[in-house]
């Protein structure tokens, strides 16, 4: 299925599509800023891999419209929609990577033994999922209210203390629950990079 068809069929509600676009924009921005502090990430700074990050971020909520009907989390529904329909232009492994990014944008972290779609990937591709999904998880939390209030992130890293600080230029006092959502979804990035993540 063409990417435009995924957007049309599953993100038809304008707020979901706009939210997906913003999360994709922020995810690419955050990734580029992290490279400065974590040189190992440069291996993913290429058109093919960045396309996977962008697709995963854009489509992370495609399962939302089926959540109540299927009584299943939209992150799992979204994963299955990608695996069943396949994104045109992406090979089998790339589709599996995008599906896993969607799967891990919320809820449980990957488990190689209990999660077969994750376990079916190579070690290198699992690392790719970890970094990309953990970034999408953070950026989804940044726009948790779908109000499109954040368009720029600043990142600083204290190597001695292993503290990564993400500065978000918005008055979080205007957003009840904003800080709680960020705190809840930073765990994957902390585990993936081996840092403590703070927000200001």
Coordinates of C-alpha atoms in Angstrom, one line a residue:
X1 CA 0.0 0.0 0.0
X2 CA 1.3 3.4 -0.9
X3 CA 2.2 5.7 2.0
X4 CA -0.5 8.2 0.9
X5 CA -3.1 5.5 1.1
X6 CA -2.0 4.7 4.7
X7 CA -2.5 8.3 5.6
X8 CA -5.8 8.6 3.8
X9 CA -7.3 5.3 5.1
X10 CA -6.1 5.4 8.7
X11 CA -5.2 9.0 9.5
X12 CA -8.3 10.5 7.9
X13 CA -9.1 12.5 11.0
X14 CA -7.1 15.7 10.4
X15 CA -5.9 15.9 13.9
X16 CA -4.3 12.5 13.6
X17 CA -2.6 13.3 10.4
X18 CA -1.3 16.7 11.6
X19 CA -0.1 15.1 14.8
X20 CA 1.7 12.4 12.8
X21 CA 3.4 15.0 10.6
X22 CA 4.5 17.0 13.7
X23 CA 5.9 13.9 15.4
X24 CA 7.7 12.9 12.2
X25 CA 9.2 16.4 12.0
X26 CA 10.2 16.5 15.7
X27 CA 11.6 12.9 15.5
X28 CA 13.9 13.8 12.6
X29 CA 15.0 17.0 14.3
X30 CA 15.7 15.2 17.6
X31 CA 17.7 12.4 15.8
X32 CA 19.9 15.0 14.0
X33 CA 20.6 16.8 17.3
X34 CA 21.4 13.5 19.1
X35 CA 24.1 12.7 16.5
X36 CA 26.2 15.5 17.8
X37 CA 26.5 13.8 21.2
X38 CA 26.3 10.2 20.2
X39 CA 28.5 9.6 17.2
X40 CA 27.4 5.9 16.9
X41 CA 24.0 7.2 15.6
X42 CA 25.7 8.5 12.5
X43 CA 25.4 5.1 10.9
X44 CA 21.7 5.7 10.6
X45 CA 22.0 9.2 9.1
X46 CA 21.2 8.1 5.6
X47 CA 18.2 8.4 3.3
X48 CA 17.0 4.8 3.7
X49 CA 17.1 4.8 7.5
X50 CA 15.7 8.3 7.9
X51 CA 12.8 7.2 5.7
X52 CA 12.1 4.4 8.2
X53 CA 12.1 6.8 11.1
X54 CA 9.9 9.3 9.3
X55 CA 7.4 6.6 8.2
X56 CA 7.3 5.1 11.7
X57 CA 6.7 8.5 13.3
X58 CA 4.1 9.6 10.7
X59 CA 2.1 6.4 11.0
X60 CA 2.5 5.7 14.7
X61 CA -1.3 6.4 15.4
X62 CA -2.8 4.5 12.4
X63 CA -4.4 2.0 14.7
X64 CA -6.4 4.6 16.7
X65 CA -9.6 4.3 14.6
X66 CA -9.9 0.6 15.3
X67 CA -8.9 0.6 19.0
X68 CA -12.4 0.5 20.5
X69 CA -13.8 -1.9 18.0
X70 CA -10.9 -4.4 18.3
X71 CA -10.4 -3.9 22.1
X72 CA -6.7 -3.9 21.5
X73 CA -4.0 -1.2 21.9
X74 CA -3.6 1.0 18.8
X75 CA 0.2 0.5 18.8
X76 CA -0.3 -3.3 18.2
X77 CA -3.1 -2.6 15.6
X78 CA -0.8 -0.2 13.8
X79 CA 2.0 -2.7 13.7
X80 CA -0.4 -5.3 12.2
X81 CA -1.8 -2.9 9.6
X82 CA 1.7 -2.3 8.3
X83 CA 2.7 -6.0 8.4
X84 CA -0.6 -7.0 6.6
X85 CA -0.6 -4.2 3.9
X86 CA 3.1 -3.3 3.5
X87 CA 4.3 0.2 2.7
X88 CA 5.1 0.4 -1.1
X89 CA 8.8 0.9 -1.9
X90 CA 10.0 -0.7 1.3
X91 CA 11.4 -4.2 1.4
X92 CA 10.2 -6.9 3.9
X93 CA 12.8 -6.0 6.6
X94 CA 12.1 -2.3 6.3
X95 CA 8.4 -2.8 6.7
X96 CA 9.1 -4.9 9.8
X97 CA 11.3 -2.1 11.2
X98 CA 8.6 0.5 10.6
X99 CA 6.0 -1.8 12.2
X100 CA 8.1 -2.2 15.3
X101 CA 8.6 1.5 15.5
X102 CA 4.9 1.9 15.5
X103 CA 4.5 -0.9 18.0
X104 CA 6.9 0.6 20.6
X105 CA 5.9 4.2 20.4
X106 CA 3.9 3.4 23.6
X107 CA 3.4 0.9 26.4
X108 CA 5.9 -2.0 26.8
X109 CA 9.5 -1.9 25.8
X110 CA 10.8 -4.5 23.3
X111 CA 11.4 -8.0 24.6
X112 CA 13.4 -10.3 22.3
X113 CA 12.0 -13.4 23.8
X114 CA 8.3 -12.5 24.1
X115 CA 7.8 -10.3 21.1
X116 CA 8.3 -12.3 17.9
X117 CA 8.1 -9.4 15.4
X118 CA 11.0 -7.7 17.2
X119 CA 12.8 -11.0 17.7
X120 CA 12.7 -11.8 14.0
X121 CA 14.9 -8.8 13.3
X122 CA 18.7 -9.0 13.3
X123 CA 20.7 -7.5 16.1
X124 CA 21.6 -4.4 14.0
X125 CA 18.0 -3.9 13.0
X126 CA 16.8 -4.2 16.6
X127 CA 19.2 -1.5 17.5
X128 CA 17.7 0.6 14.8
X129 CA 14.2 0.0 16.1
X130 CA 15.3 0.9 19.6
X131 CA 16.8 4.3 18.7
X132 CA 14.0 5.2 16.3
X133 CA 11.1 4.0 18.4
X134 CA 12.5 5.7 21.6
X135 CA 12.8 9.0 19.7
X136 CA 9.2 8.7 18.4
X137 CA 8.0 7.8 21.9
X138 CA 9.5 11.1 23.2
X139 CA 8.2 13.2 20.3
X140 CA 4.7 11.7 20.7
X141 CA 4.7 12.7 24.3
X142 CA 5.8 16.3 23.4
X143 CA 2.7 16.7 21.3
X144 CA 0.5 14.5 23.5
X145 CA -2.4 17.0 23.4
X146 CA -2.3 17.2 19.5
X147 CA -2.2 21.0 19.7
X148 CA 0.9 21.5 17.6
X149 CA 2.5 23.8 20.2
X150 CA 6.1 22.7 19.7
X151 CA 8.1 23.0 16.5
X152 CA 11.7 23.1 17.9
X153 CA 13.7 21.2 20.4
X154 CA 17.1 22.0 21.9
X155 CA 19.3 19.2 23.2
X156 CA 22.3 19.3 25.6
X157 CA 24.3 16.5 27.0
X158 CA 26.4 16.3 30.1
X159 CA 28.8 13.4 29.4
X160 CA 30.2 13.3 32.9
X161 CA 26.8 12.9 34.5
X162 CA 25.2 11.1 31.6
X163 CA 22.3 13.5 31.6
X164 CA 20.6 14.4 28.4
X165 CA 18.4 17.6 28.6
X166 CA 15.7 18.2 26.1
X167 CA 14.5 21.8 26.1
X168 CA 11.0 22.4 24.9
X169 CA 10.1 26.0 24.3
X170 CA 6.5 25.9 25.5
X171 CA 5.0 26.8 28.9
X172 CA 4.1 23.4 30.1
X173 CA 2.0 24.9 32.9
X174 CA -0.5 25.6 30.2
X175 CA -0.7 21.8 29.5
X176 CA -2.1 19.8 32.3
X177 CA -0.4 16.4 32.3
X178 CA 2.4 17.5 29.9
X179 CA 5.3 16.8 32.3
X180 CA 3.7 13.5 33.4
X181 CA 3.5 12.3 29.8
X182 CA 7.1 13.2 29.2
X183 CA 8.2 11.4 32.3
X184 CA 6.3 8.3 31.4
X185 CA 7.7 8.0 27.9
X186 CA 11.4 8.8 28.4
X187 CA 12.3 5.4 29.7
X188 CA 13.0 3.8 26.3
X189 CA 15.4 6.6 25.2
X190 CA 17.2 6.4 28.6
X191 CA 17.6 2.7 28.2
X192 CA 18.7 2.9 24.6
X193 CA 21.3 5.6 25.1
X194 CA 22.3 4.8 28.7
X195 CA 21.5 8.2 30.0
X196 CA 19.1 10.1 32.2
X197 CA 16.7 12.3 30.3
X198 CA 15.5 15.6 31.8
X199 CA 13.2 18.2 30.3
X200 CA 13.2 21.9 30.7

